[in-house]
Amino acid sequence: MDGRGDHRVRTAWNPGPKSRLLKFGELPRRRERLTIAMTWNIDDIELVRTCRAGQTEAYGELVRRHQARLFPTVLRLLGSHEDAQDALQDAFLRGFEKLDQFQGDSSFHTWIYRIAVNMALSRLRARRLRGALRLWGSRRDQTAPEPVDESPENDPPRVIERAEREAKIAAALNALGEDQRAVIVLKDFDGKRYEEIGEILKIPVGTVRSRLHRARAQLRIQLQSLLDLDPDQGTNPPEADVRQTVS
Amino acid sequence: MDEPASRTNVIMHNLMNTEREPLLSAYLDGQLGPEERRRVVAALAADPAAAESLRALAGVRDLVAGLSRPAGPDLAPAVLNQLNRQNLKRRGWRTGAMIAGAAASLLGLALAGERLLTPTRPNPIVAPPPVVAQAPDIAPTPPVQAEPPAPAPAVAIAAAEPSGGASHGEEPSRSPIAMLLDGSQTPLVFRVSDRDGPAARERVAGLLGLSSHRDFHRIEPPPAKIDGDGEPAQPSAADPVVFAATLDPSELTTFRDRLATAFPGRINESDADRTLVAGLVDRGRVSTLPASPAGDVSFPQTNLAMQFPTQGRRNWPEPAQDADRNAADDAKQPQPQPAGGEGPRSILVVVVATAAD
């Protein structure tokens, strides 16, 4: 789903005591029909128009459509659920303030994605600055980022193993500088192209390339144990080869 | 093979690796032109280490791509709630503005009507009385204060320029913020471990004000959150606060001593990290605070026997030897500089909340 249509049937944009989800086969009440008609298959551009016309509730529908795809990106940038939730909420509020600037040249998702990434990075920089200030001048300022726990596990259950593995990757991501982290999250986690990343972060493509390589090189060192454990990692072919095969 | 040639080969090999690695990463993403791609393919065929590097980089890519994607909570109710609150607030302002506008219009109409009904009254606007700052007659006149009034609190936000010691008759000096960024000298950082909350910050501000004859700045790091009204959240007591000042060498000595006395065992002094300074100045909220030096003391220019204190002071200036200078000449002389005297130094005082240090 790219945000062009919604397959849920909700009786109101703003879920409250009067809103409900229809059961299978249930017919909506007379008053509910209008709202459903407006929400059902209505595209993002139309919802933006409705918001601009003064119906704030339509923005709730936009939030619902896009939050699930944005949240993981913001989470990987910030490394904390609470921060990601706050940052994404701020991003949606900022998006509403700037709704007049949305021209419709790109999709609403692309537009709000940029806002969310930049809000998350802004928050990340602020957090790092505060953290650095706390350590400034103290003897503890030479401490390296927390090392990744590499203690061997004795045949843990699969769920725990996956959680630990994910925690290691997340910790290694968190140990990256914000510039490198932004580039690798946008490229390897979200699959953006270099040109898109450069546009979102306002940096040249060459800088994207070098930052991405530095990030991967650092992660390679931090995650060596995981790479050694799983010989299947890295067997996916380069994108160029994939494209050649497809064409 | 002779040794220099071998060393050259090693250097060339490392250089090739250094250049090759970013190419491998871009190759992985399909971001190479035909020529670069050919080079990488050739390197992969010839060098097993290159193939291993590519495999590792691809492994990293797959690990990051395979991270879970939790959906997160439904933010729509909270977002709509805040938007409604902001709308209500704006509507309130708009209503207030409309009421004020209507009241002003009514008042204007009433005044105009009154003037139309009284045609022969002389125009009071022809010769306006001079504006005189005077206390109202109702209250008894207060006695003349011998002491200067208390300094105003923070006087300006963000773009404010300090007076820069202009009140002391000097040439306008650069602001501490400008000096922090000019790159000619590394700012000095005093880290104060704060266990007293706001009182410690006020104390540091007081000490700086006493020690400096220039205005100084308080910088709050950028807020990480936005509050319920869509405004940046107010800083909490746990957030570090930074003061930026420019001190003459003698002032720096005095300030260092005062700080050490006020916060014994809780001061660390070091050179500042320029990147951090730039980030702080660029993104922090800056307010200007006025200097409030303890007092300007003038000594009579006679053969005055003076004993200068030596305890607890460093770089105290030597007393002037020439007692025959008159006051006018003395005023033209530069201020006595301490031994090894340099120009003014920019400093940062970081007050950091710590439970125990």
Coordinates of C-alpha atoms in Angstrom, one line a residue:
Chain A
M1 CA 0.0 0.0 0.0
D2 CA 1.5 3.3 -1.0
G3 CA -1.0 5.5 0.8
R4 CA -3.2 5.9 -2.2
G5 CA -6.1 4.0 -0.6
D6 CA -7.2 2.5 2.7
H7 CA -8.7 -0.9 3.0
R8 CA -10.0 -0.5 6.5
V9 CA -13.5 0.4 7.2
R10 CA -13.7 2.9 9.9
T11 CA -16.8 4.9 10.7
A12 CA -15.0 8.1 11.6
W13 CA -11.6 9.7 11.1
N14 CA -11.2 10.4 14.7
P15 CA -11.7 7.2 16.7
G16 CA -13.6 8.2 19.8
P17 CA -16.6 6.9 21.7
K18 CA -18.8 7.3 18.6
S19 CA -16.4 5.6 16.2
R20 CA -16.2 1.9 15.6
L21 CA -14.8 -0.7 13.2
L22 CA -17.5 -2.5 11.3
K23 CA -17.8 -6.2 11.6
F24 CA -17.7 -8.4 8.6
G25 CA -21.0 -8.1 6.7
E26 CA -22.3 -5.3 9.0
L27 CA -23.9 -2.4 7.3
P28 CA -23.0 1.1 8.5
R29 CA -25.6 3.3 10.1
R30 CA -27.1 6.2 8.0
R31 CA -24.9 8.8 9.6
E32 CA -21.8 6.8 9.3
R33 CA -22.1 6.3 5.5
L34 CA -20.9 9.8 4.6
T35 CA -17.7 9.4 6.6
I36 CA -17.0 6.0 5.2
A37 CA -17.7 7.3 1.7
M38 CA -15.1 10.0 2.3
T39 CA -12.5 7.7 3.8
W40 CA -12.9 4.7 1.6
N41 CA -10.5 4.8 -1.3
I42 CA -10.0 8.5 -0.9
D43 CA -6.4 9.3 -1.8
D44 CA -3.9 11.3 0.2
I45 CA -4.1 14.4 -2.0
E46 CA -7.8 14.6 -1.5
L47 CA -7.4 14.2 2.3
V48 CA -4.8 17.1 2.2
R49 CA -7.4 19.2 0.3
T50 CA -10.0 18.4 3.0
C51 CA -7.5 19.4 5.7
R52 CA -6.8 22.6 4.0
A53 CA -10.5 23.3 3.8
G54 CA -10.6 23.2 7.6
Q55 CA -11.5 19.7 8.4
T56 CA -8.7 18.8 10.8
E57 CA -10.1 15.3 11.3
A58 CA -9.0 14.3 7.9
Y59 CA -5.4 14.7 9.0
G60 CA -6.0 11.9 11.5
E61 CA -6.6 9.6 8.6
L62 CA -3.3 10.7 7.0
V63 CA -1.5 10.0 10.2
R64 CA -3.0 6.6 10.4
R65 CA -2.1 5.7 6.9
H66 CA 1.6 6.7 7.2
Q67 CA 2.6 6.2 10.8
A68 CA 3.3 2.5 10.5
R69 CA 5.8 3.0 7.7
L70 CA 7.5 6.0 9.2
F71 CA 7.8 4.7 12.8
P72 CA 10.5 2.0 12.1
T73 CA 12.7 4.5 10.2
V74 CA 12.5 7.0 13.0
L75 CA 13.0 4.3 15.6
R76 CA 16.2 3.1 13.8
L77 CA 17.5 6.7 13.7
L78 CA 16.8 7.5 17.3
G79 CA 17.2 4.0 18.9
S80 CA 14.5 4.5 21.4
H81 CA 10.8 3.7 21.2
E82 CA 9.8 6.7 23.4
D83 CA 11.9 9.2 21.4
A84 CA 10.7 7.8 18.1
Q85 CA 7.1 8.2 19.2
D86 CA 7.7 11.8 20.3
A87 CA 9.7 12.6 17.2
L88 CA 7.1 11.2 14.8
Q89 CA 4.3 13.0 16.6
D90 CA 6.2 16.2 16.3
A91 CA 6.8 15.5 12.6
F92 CA 3.1 15.0 12.0
L93 CA 2.4 18.3 13.8
R94 CA 5.0 20.1 11.8
G95 CA 3.6 18.5 8.7
F96 CA 0.2 19.9 9.5
E97 CA 1.7 23.4 10.0
K98 CA 3.4 23.1 6.6
L99 CA 0.5 21.6 4.7
D100 CA 0.1 24.7 2.6
Q101 CA 3.6 24.1 1.3
F102 CA 2.7 20.6 0.0
Q103 CA 2.5 21.0 -3.7
G104 CA 1.6 17.4 -4.6
D105 CA 4.7 17.0 -6.8
S106 CA 5.7 14.0 -4.8
S107 CA 3.5 11.7 -2.8
F108 CA 2.4 12.7 0.6
H109 CA 4.4 9.9 2.1
T110 CA 7.7 11.1 0.5
W111 CA 6.9 14.6 1.8
I112 CA 6.1 13.6 5.3
Y113 CA 9.0 11.1 5.3
R114 CA 11.5 14.0 4.7
I115 CA 9.9 15.9 7.6
A116 CA 10.1 12.9 9.9
V117 CA 13.7 12.1 9.1
N118 CA 14.8 15.7 9.6
M119 CA 12.9 16.0 12.8
A120 CA 14.5 12.7 14.1
L121 CA 18.0 13.9 13.1
S122 CA 17.4 17.2 14.7
R123 CA 16.3 15.5 17.9
L124 CA 19.3 13.1 17.7
R125 CA 21.8 16.0 17.3
A126 CA 20.2 17.9 20.2
R127 CA 20.4 14.7 22.4
R128 CA 24.0 14.2 21.4
L129 CA 24.9 17.8 22.2
R130 CA 23.3 17.5 25.6
G131 CA 25.1 14.3 26.3
A132 CA 28.5 15.7 25.1
L133 CA 28.0 18.8 27.3
R134 CA 27.4 16.6 30.3
L135 CA 30.8 14.9 29.7
W136 CA 32.6 18.0 28.6
G137 CA 35.6 18.8 30.7
S138 CA 35.2 15.6 32.8
R139 CA 37.7 12.8 32.8
R140 CA 35.0 10.5 31.4
D141 CA 34.9 12.3 28.1
Q142 CA 37.4 9.8 26.7
T143 CA 35.1 6.9 27.1
A144 CA 34.3 5.1 23.9
P145 CA 30.7 4.2 22.9
E146 CA 29.4 1.2 24.8
P147 CA 30.9 -1.9 23.4
V148 CA 28.6 -4.4 21.9
D149 CA 28.0 -7.4 24.2
E150 CA 29.6 -10.3 22.5
S151 CA 29.3 -12.9 25.1
P152 CA 28.5 -16.3 23.7
E153 CA 25.1 -17.8 24.3
N154 CA 24.5 -21.4 25.0
D155 CA 21.9 -22.5 22.6
P156 CA 19.2 -19.9 23.5
P157 CA 15.7 -20.2 22.3
R158 CA 15.2 -18.8 18.8
V159 CA 13.1 -15.8 19.9
I160 CA 15.7 -14.7 22.5
E161 CA 18.4 -15.3 20.0
R162 CA 16.7 -13.0 17.5
A163 CA 16.1 -10.4 20.1
E164 CA 19.7 -10.4 21.2
R165 CA 20.9 -10.3 17.6
E166 CA 18.7 -7.4 16.9
A167 CA 19.8 -5.6 20.0
K168 CA 23.4 -6.0 18.9
I169 CA 22.7 -4.5 15.5
A170 CA 20.7 -1.7 17.0
A171 CA 23.5 -1.0 19.5
A172 CA 26.0 -0.9 16.7
L173 CA 23.8 1.5 14.8
N174 CA 23.5 3.7 17.8
A175 CA 27.2 3.9 18.2
L176 CA 27.6 5.5 14.8
G177 CA 27.7 9.2 14.4
E178 CA 24.4 10.8 13.4
D179 CA 25.6 11.5 9.8
Q180 CA 26.6 8.0 9.1
R181 CA 23.6 6.5 10.9
A182 CA 21.2 8.6 8.9
V183 CA 22.8 7.5 5.6
I184 CA 22.8 3.8 6.4
V185 CA 19.3 3.8 7.8
L186 CA 18.0 5.5 4.7
K187 CA 19.9 3.3 2.4
D188 CA 20.1 -0.2 3.9
F189 CA 17.0 -0.1 6.1
D190 CA 14.6 2.0 3.9
G191 CA 16.2 1.2 0.5
K192 CA 16.4 4.8 -0.7
R193 CA 18.6 5.6 -3.6
Y194 CA 21.7 7.7 -3.2
E195 CA 20.1 10.7 -5.0
E196 CA 17.1 10.6 -2.7
I197 CA 19.3 10.4 0.4
G198 CA 21.3 13.3 -0.9
E199 CA 18.1 15.3 -1.4
I200 CA 16.6 14.5 2.0
L201 CA 19.8 15.2 3.9
K202 CA 20.9 18.0 1.6
I203 CA 24.3 16.5 0.9
P204 CA 26.0 15.7 -2.4
V205 CA 25.8 12.1 -3.7
G206 CA 29.6 11.7 -3.3
T207 CA 29.2 12.4 0.4
V208 CA 26.4 9.9 0.6
R209 CA 28.7 7.3 -0.9
S210 CA 31.6 8.0 1.4
R211 CA 29.5 8.2 4.6
L212 CA 27.7 5.0 3.7
H213 CA 31.0 3.2 3.2
R214 CA 32.4 4.5 6.5
A215 CA 29.2 3.4 8.3
R216 CA 29.3 -0.1 6.8
A217 CA 33.0 -0.4 7.6
Q218 CA 32.4 0.5 11.2
L219 CA 29.4 -1.8 11.5
R220 CA 31.5 -4.6 9.9
I221 CA 34.0 -4.3 12.8
Q222 CA 31.2 -4.1 15.4
L223 CA 29.1 -6.9 14.0
Q224 CA 31.9 -9.3 13.0
S225 CA 30.7 -11.9 15.4
L226 CA 27.3 -12.0 13.8
L227 CA 28.8 -12.0 10.3
D228 CA 31.0 -15.0 11.3
L229 CA 28.0 -16.8 12.9
D230 CA 25.8 -16.6 9.9
P231 CA 27.6 -17.6 6.7
D232 CA 24.5 -16.8 4.7
Q233 CA 24.8 -13.1 5.4
G234 CA 26.2 -11.3 2.5
T235 CA 25.3 -13.9 -0.1
N236 CA 22.7 -11.6 -1.7
P237 CA 24.1 -10.3 -4.9
P238 CA 24.9 -6.7 -5.5
E239 CA 22.1 -4.5 -6.7
A240 CA 23.8 -4.0 -10.1
D241 CA 23.8 -7.7 -10.7
V242 CA 20.2 -8.0 -9.7
R243 CA 19.3 -5.2 -12.1
Q244 CA 21.2 -6.9 -14.9
T245 CA 19.5 -10.2 -14.3
V246 CA 16.1 -8.6 -14.3
S247 CA 16.7 -6.7 -17.4
Chain B
M1 CA 63.3 -7.5 -4.4
D2 CA 65.1 -4.6 -2.6
E3 CA 63.5 -3.1 0.5
P4 CA 62.4 0.3 -0.8
A5 CA 60.6 -1.4 -3.7
S6 CA 58.9 -3.7 -1.3
R7 CA 57.8 -0.8 0.9
T8 CA 56.5 1.0 -2.2
N9 CA 54.5 -2.0 -3.1
V10 CA 52.9 -2.2 0.4
I11 CA 52.0 1.4 0.3
M12 CA 50.5 1.0 -3.2
H13 CA 48.6 -2.0 -2.0
N14 CA 47.2 -0.1 1.0
L15 CA 46.4 2.9 -1.2
M16 CA 44.5 0.6 -3.6
N17 CA 42.6 -0.9 -0.7
T18 CA 41.7 2.5 0.6
E19 CA 40.4 3.6 -2.7
R20 CA 38.8 0.2 -3.5
E21 CA 36.7 -0.2 -0.3
P22 CA 34.3 2.7 -1.0
L23 CA 34.1 1.4 -4.6
L24 CA 33.1 -2.0 -3.3
S25 CA 30.4 -0.4 -1.2
A26 CA 29.0 1.6 -4.1
Y27 CA 29.3 -1.5 -6.3
L28 CA 27.1 -3.3 -3.8
D29 CA 24.5 -0.6 -4.3
G30 CA 24.7 -0.6 -8.1
Q31 CA 26.0 3.0 -8.0
L32 CA 29.1 2.7 -10.1
G33 CA 29.6 3.9 -13.7
P34 CA 30.7 1.4 -16.3
E35 CA 34.4 2.1 -15.9
E36 CA 34.5 1.9 -12.1
R37 CA 32.4 -1.2 -12.3
R38 CA 34.8 -2.9 -14.6
R39 CA 37.7 -2.1 -12.2
V40 CA 35.8 -3.6 -9.3
V41 CA 34.9 -6.7 -11.2
A42 CA 38.5 -7.2 -12.2
A43 CA 39.6 -6.6 -8.6
L44 CA 37.1 -9.1 -7.4
A45 CA 38.3 -11.7 -9.8
A46 CA 42.0 -11.2 -9.0
D47 CA 41.9 -10.6 -5.2
P48 CA 40.2 -13.0 -2.8
A49 CA 40.5 -10.3 -0.1
A50 CA 38.3 -8.0 -2.2
A51 CA 35.7 -10.7 -2.6
E52 CA 35.8 -11.2 1.2
S53 CA 35.4 -7.5 1.8
L54 CA 32.4 -7.4 -0.5
R55 CA 30.8 -10.3 1.2
A56 CA 31.3 -8.7 4.6
L57 CA 29.8 -5.4 3.4
A58 CA 26.9 -7.2 1.9
G59 CA 26.5 -9.0 5.2
V60 CA 26.3 -5.7 7.1
R61 CA 23.7 -4.4 4.6
D62 CA 21.6 -7.5 5.0
L63 CA 21.8 -7.3 8.8
V64 CA 20.6 -3.7 8.8
A65 CA 17.9 -4.4 6.2
G66 CA 16.7 -7.4 8.3
L67 CA 16.0 -5.3 11.4
S68 CA 12.4 -5.6 12.6
R69 CA 9.9 -2.9 11.7
P70 CA 7.6 -2.4 14.7
A71 CA 4.4 -0.5 13.8
G72 CA 4.5 1.7 16.8
P73 CA 1.4 3.2 18.6
D74 CA -1.5 5.0 16.9
L75 CA -0.5 8.6 17.0
A76 CA -3.6 10.0 15.3
P77 CA -5.6 10.7 18.6
A78 CA -2.6 12.5 20.1
V79 CA -1.9 14.5 17.0
L80 CA -5.5 15.5 16.5
N81 CA -5.8 16.4 20.2
Q82 CA -2.9 18.8 19.9
L83 CA -4.1 20.3 16.7
N84 CA -7.5 20.9 18.3
R85 CA -5.8 22.5 21.3
Q86 CA -3.7 24.7 19.1
N87 CA -6.8 25.7 17.1
L88 CA -8.7 26.6 20.2
K89 CA -5.7 28.7 21.3
R90 CA -5.5 30.5 17.9
R91 CA -9.3 31.0 18.0
G92 CA -8.9 32.5 21.4
W93 CA -6.3 34.9 20.2
R94 CA -8.3 35.8 17.2
T95 CA -11.4 36.5 19.3
G96 CA -9.3 38.6 21.7
A97 CA -7.8 40.5 18.8
M98 CA -11.3 41.1 17.3
I99 CA -12.7 42.3 20.7
A100 CA -9.7 44.6 21.1
G101 CA -10.1 45.9 17.6
A102 CA -13.8 46.5 18.1
A103 CA -13.1 48.3 21.3
A104 CA -10.5 50.5 19.7
S105 CA -12.8 51.4 16.9
L106 CA -15.6 52.3 19.3
L107 CA -13.3 54.5 21.3
G108 CA -12.0 56.2 18.1
L109 CA -15.6 56.9 17.0
A110 CA -16.5 58.3 20.4
L111 CA -13.5 60.6 20.3
A112 CA -14.2 61.7 16.8
G113 CA -17.8 62.4 17.7
E114 CA -16.8 64.4 20.7
R115 CA -14.4 66.6 18.6
L116 CA -17.1 67.2 16.0
L117 CA -19.5 68.4 18.7
T118 CA -17.0 70.9 20.3
P119 CA -15.7 72.9 17.3
T120 CA -14.0 75.9 19.1
R121 CA -11.5 74.0 21.3
P122 CA -7.8 74.9 20.8
N123 CA -5.8 72.1 19.2
P124 CA -3.6 70.6 22.0
I125 CA -1.4 68.9 19.4
V126 CA 0.2 72.1 18.2
A127 CA 2.8 72.4 20.9
P128 CA 3.2 69.1 22.7
P129 CA 4.7 69.4 26.1
P130 CA 8.2 67.9 26.4
V131 CA 8.2 64.4 27.7
V132 CA 9.8 64.4 31.2
A133 CA 10.5 61.3 33.1
Q134 CA 9.1 62.1 36.5
A135 CA 7.8 60.1 39.3
P136 CA 4.0 60.7 39.9
D137 CA 3.1 63.2 42.5
I138 CA 0.9 60.9 44.4
A139 CA 3.7 58.8 45.8
P140 CA 6.3 60.4 48.1
T141 CA 9.6 60.9 46.3
P142 CA 12.0 58.2 47.3
P143 CA 15.4 59.1 48.7
V144 CA 18.3 59.2 46.2
Q145 CA 19.9 55.8 46.1
A146 CA 23.6 55.7 46.6
E147 CA 23.9 52.3 45.1
P148 CA 23.3 51.6 41.4
P149 CA 20.1 49.8 40.6
A150 CA 20.1 46.1 40.5
P151 CA 21.1 44.7 37.1
A152 CA 18.3 43.7 34.8
P153 CA 17.8 40.0 34.2
A154 CA 18.4 38.4 30.8
V155 CA 18.0 41.3 28.5
A156 CA 17.8 39.8 25.0
I157 CA 17.1 36.6 23.3
A158 CA 19.0 34.9 20.5
A159 CA 20.1 37.7 18.2
A160 CA 21.0 40.1 21.0
E161 CA 24.4 41.8 20.8
P162 CA 26.0 42.6 24.1
S163 CA 27.2 46.0 24.9
G164 CA 30.7 44.7 24.9
G165 CA 32.1 46.9 27.6
A166 CA 31.0 50.1 25.9
S167 CA 30.0 51.6 29.2
H168 CA 33.6 51.5 30.2
G169 CA 34.7 53.7 27.4
E170 CA 36.5 51.0 25.5
E171 CA 36.3 50.4 21.8
P172 CA 33.4 48.0 21.1
S173 CA 34.7 44.5 21.6
R174 CA 33.5 41.4 19.9
S175 CA 30.9 39.4 21.6
P176 CA 31.8 36.2 23.5
I177 CA 29.9 34.2 20.9
A178 CA 31.9 35.7 18.0
M179 CA 35.1 35.0 19.9
L180 CA 34.1 31.4 20.5
L181 CA 33.8 30.9 16.8
D182 CA 36.7 33.0 15.4
G183 CA 39.2 30.1 15.6
S184 CA 42.1 32.2 16.8
Q185 CA 42.3 30.5 20.2
T186 CA 40.6 27.5 21.7
P187 CA 38.1 28.5 24.3
L188 CA 38.6 27.3 27.9
V189 CA 35.9 25.2 29.5
F190 CA 35.1 25.1 33.1
R191 CA 32.9 22.2 34.0
V192 CA 31.0 22.7 37.2
S193 CA 29.3 19.7 38.7
D194 CA 26.0 21.0 40.0
R195 CA 24.3 19.5 43.0
D196 CA 22.3 22.5 43.9
G197 CA 19.9 22.9 40.9
P198 CA 19.1 26.4 39.7
A199 CA 21.0 28.0 42.7
A200 CA 24.3 26.8 41.3
R201 CA 23.5 28.3 37.8
E202 CA 22.6 31.6 39.3
R203 CA 25.8 31.5 41.4
V204 CA 27.9 30.9 38.3
A205 CA 26.1 33.7 36.5
G206 CA 26.7 36.0 39.5
L207 CA 30.4 35.1 39.6
L208 CA 30.8 35.7 35.9
G209 CA 29.0 39.0 36.2
L210 CA 31.2 40.1 39.1
S211 CA 34.4 39.0 37.4
S212 CA 33.8 40.4 33.9
H213 CA 33.3 43.9 32.7
R214 CA 31.7 42.6 29.4
D215 CA 28.3 41.3 29.0
F216 CA 28.2 37.5 28.8
H217 CA 25.9 34.8 27.4
R218 CA 23.8 32.0 28.7
I219 CA 23.3 29.2 26.2
E220 CA 20.8 26.5 26.6
P221 CA 21.2 23.4 24.5
P222 CA 18.4 22.9 21.9
P223 CA 15.3 21.3 23.4
A224 CA 14.9 17.7 22.5
K225 CA 11.1 17.8 22.7
I226 CA 8.2 19.9 21.8
D227 CA 5.6 20.5 24.4
G228 CA 1.8 20.1 24.1
D229 CA 1.3 23.5 22.5
G230 CA 3.8 22.8 19.8
E231 CA 6.4 25.0 21.4
P232 CA 9.9 23.8 22.3
A233 CA 9.9 22.3 25.8
Q234 CA 11.3 24.3 28.6
P235 CA 14.7 23.0 29.8
S236 CA 14.6 21.0 32.9
A237 CA 16.9 21.2 35.9
A238 CA 18.8 18.1 34.6
D239 CA 19.8 19.9 31.4
P240 CA 23.3 21.3 31.3
V241 CA 23.6 25.1 30.9
V242 CA 26.5 26.9 29.4
F243 CA 27.8 30.4 30.0
A244 CA 30.0 32.0 27.5
A245 CA 32.2 35.0 28.4
T246 CA 35.2 36.9 27.3
L247 CA 37.6 37.6 30.1
D248 CA 40.8 39.6 30.3
P249 CA 43.7 37.7 31.8
S250 CA 43.3 39.3 35.2
E251 CA 39.6 38.7 35.2
L252 CA 40.2 35.1 34.2
T253 CA 42.4 34.6 37.2
T254 CA 39.9 36.2 39.5
F255 CA 37.1 34.2 38.1
R256 CA 39.0 30.9 38.4
D257 CA 39.7 31.6 42.0
R258 CA 36.1 32.6 42.7
L259 CA 34.8 29.5 41.0
A260 CA 37.1 27.3 42.9
T261 CA 36.1 28.9 46.2
A262 CA 32.4 28.6 45.4
F263 CA 32.5 25.0 44.1
P264 CA 35.4 23.3 45.8
G265 CA 36.4 20.1 44.2
R266 CA 33.7 20.4 41.6
I267 CA 35.5 22.2 38.8
N268 CA 37.3 20.7 35.8
E269 CA 39.2 22.9 33.4
S270 CA 40.0 21.9 29.9
D271 CA 40.2 23.2 26.3
A272 CA 37.0 23.2 24.4
D273 CA 36.1 20.9 21.6
R274 CA 35.5 23.2 18.6
T275 CA 32.9 21.0 17.0
L276 CA 30.9 21.0 20.2
V277 CA 31.2 24.8 20.5
A278 CA 30.0 25.3 17.0
G279 CA 27.0 23.0 17.5
L280 CA 26.2 24.7 20.8
V281 CA 26.3 28.2 19.3
D282 CA 24.5 27.1 16.2
R283 CA 21.7 25.3 17.8
G284 CA 21.4 26.6 21.4
R285 CA 19.2 29.3 22.7
V286 CA 21.3 32.3 23.6
S287 CA 20.4 35.0 26.0
T288 CA 22.6 37.9 27.0
L289 CA 23.3 38.8 30.6
P290 CA 24.8 42.1 31.8
A291 CA 28.1 42.4 33.5
S292 CA 27.9 43.7 37.0
P293 CA 31.5 44.2 38.2
A294 CA 31.9 44.6 41.9
G295 CA 33.2 48.2 41.4
D296 CA 35.7 50.4 39.6
V297 CA 38.3 51.5 42.1
S298 CA 40.5 54.6 41.4
F299 CA 43.7 55.1 43.4
P300 CA 45.0 58.6 44.0
Q301 CA 48.1 59.2 41.9
T302 CA 50.5 60.1 44.8
N303 CA 53.3 58.3 46.5
L304 CA 51.0 55.8 47.9
A305 CA 52.4 52.9 49.8
M306 CA 50.4 49.9 48.8
Q307 CA 50.7 46.2 49.7
F308 CA 49.3 43.9 47.0
P309 CA 47.7 40.7 48.1
T310 CA 49.6 37.7 47.0
Q311 CA 47.7 34.8 48.6
G312 CA 45.4 33.0 46.3
R313 CA 46.3 35.2 43.4
R314 CA 48.2 34.3 40.3
N315 CA 49.7 36.7 37.8
W316 CA 49.0 39.7 39.9
P317 CA 50.3 42.8 38.2
E318 CA 53.3 44.6 39.6
P319 CA 52.5 48.0 41.1
A320 CA 53.3 51.0 38.9
Q321 CA 56.7 52.4 39.7
D322 CA 56.3 55.9 38.2
A323 CA 54.4 57.9 40.8
D324 CA 54.8 61.2 39.0
R325 CA 52.3 60.5 36.3
N326 CA 49.3 62.6 36.5
A327 CA 45.8 61.3 36.4
A328 CA 45.3 62.3 32.7
D329 CA 48.4 60.5 31.6
D330 CA 47.5 57.5 33.6
A331 CA 44.1 57.2 32.0
K332 CA 45.8 56.9 28.6
Q333 CA 48.0 54.1 29.7
P334 CA 47.0 50.6 28.9
Q335 CA 45.6 48.5 31.7
P336 CA 48.4 46.6 33.6
Q337 CA 48.7 43.2 32.1
P338 CA 49.7 40.2 34.2
A339 CA 52.9 38.3 33.7
G340 CA 52.8 36.6 30.4
G341 CA 49.9 38.8 29.5
E342 CA 47.8 37.9 26.5
G343 CA 44.6 39.3 25.1
P344 CA 41.2 38.5 26.3
R345 CA 40.2 34.8 26.4
S346 CA 36.9 33.3 25.7
I347 CA 35.6 30.8 28.2
L348 CA 32.7 28.5 28.6
V349 CA 31.3 27.4 31.9
V350 CA 29.3 24.3 31.7
V351 CA 27.0 23.7 34.7
V352 CA 26.1 20.0 34.7
A353 CA 23.7 18.4 37.2
T354 CA 25.2 15.5 38.9
A355 CA 24.0 13.5 41.9
A356 CA 27.5 12.9 43.1
D357 CA 30.7 13.6 41.4

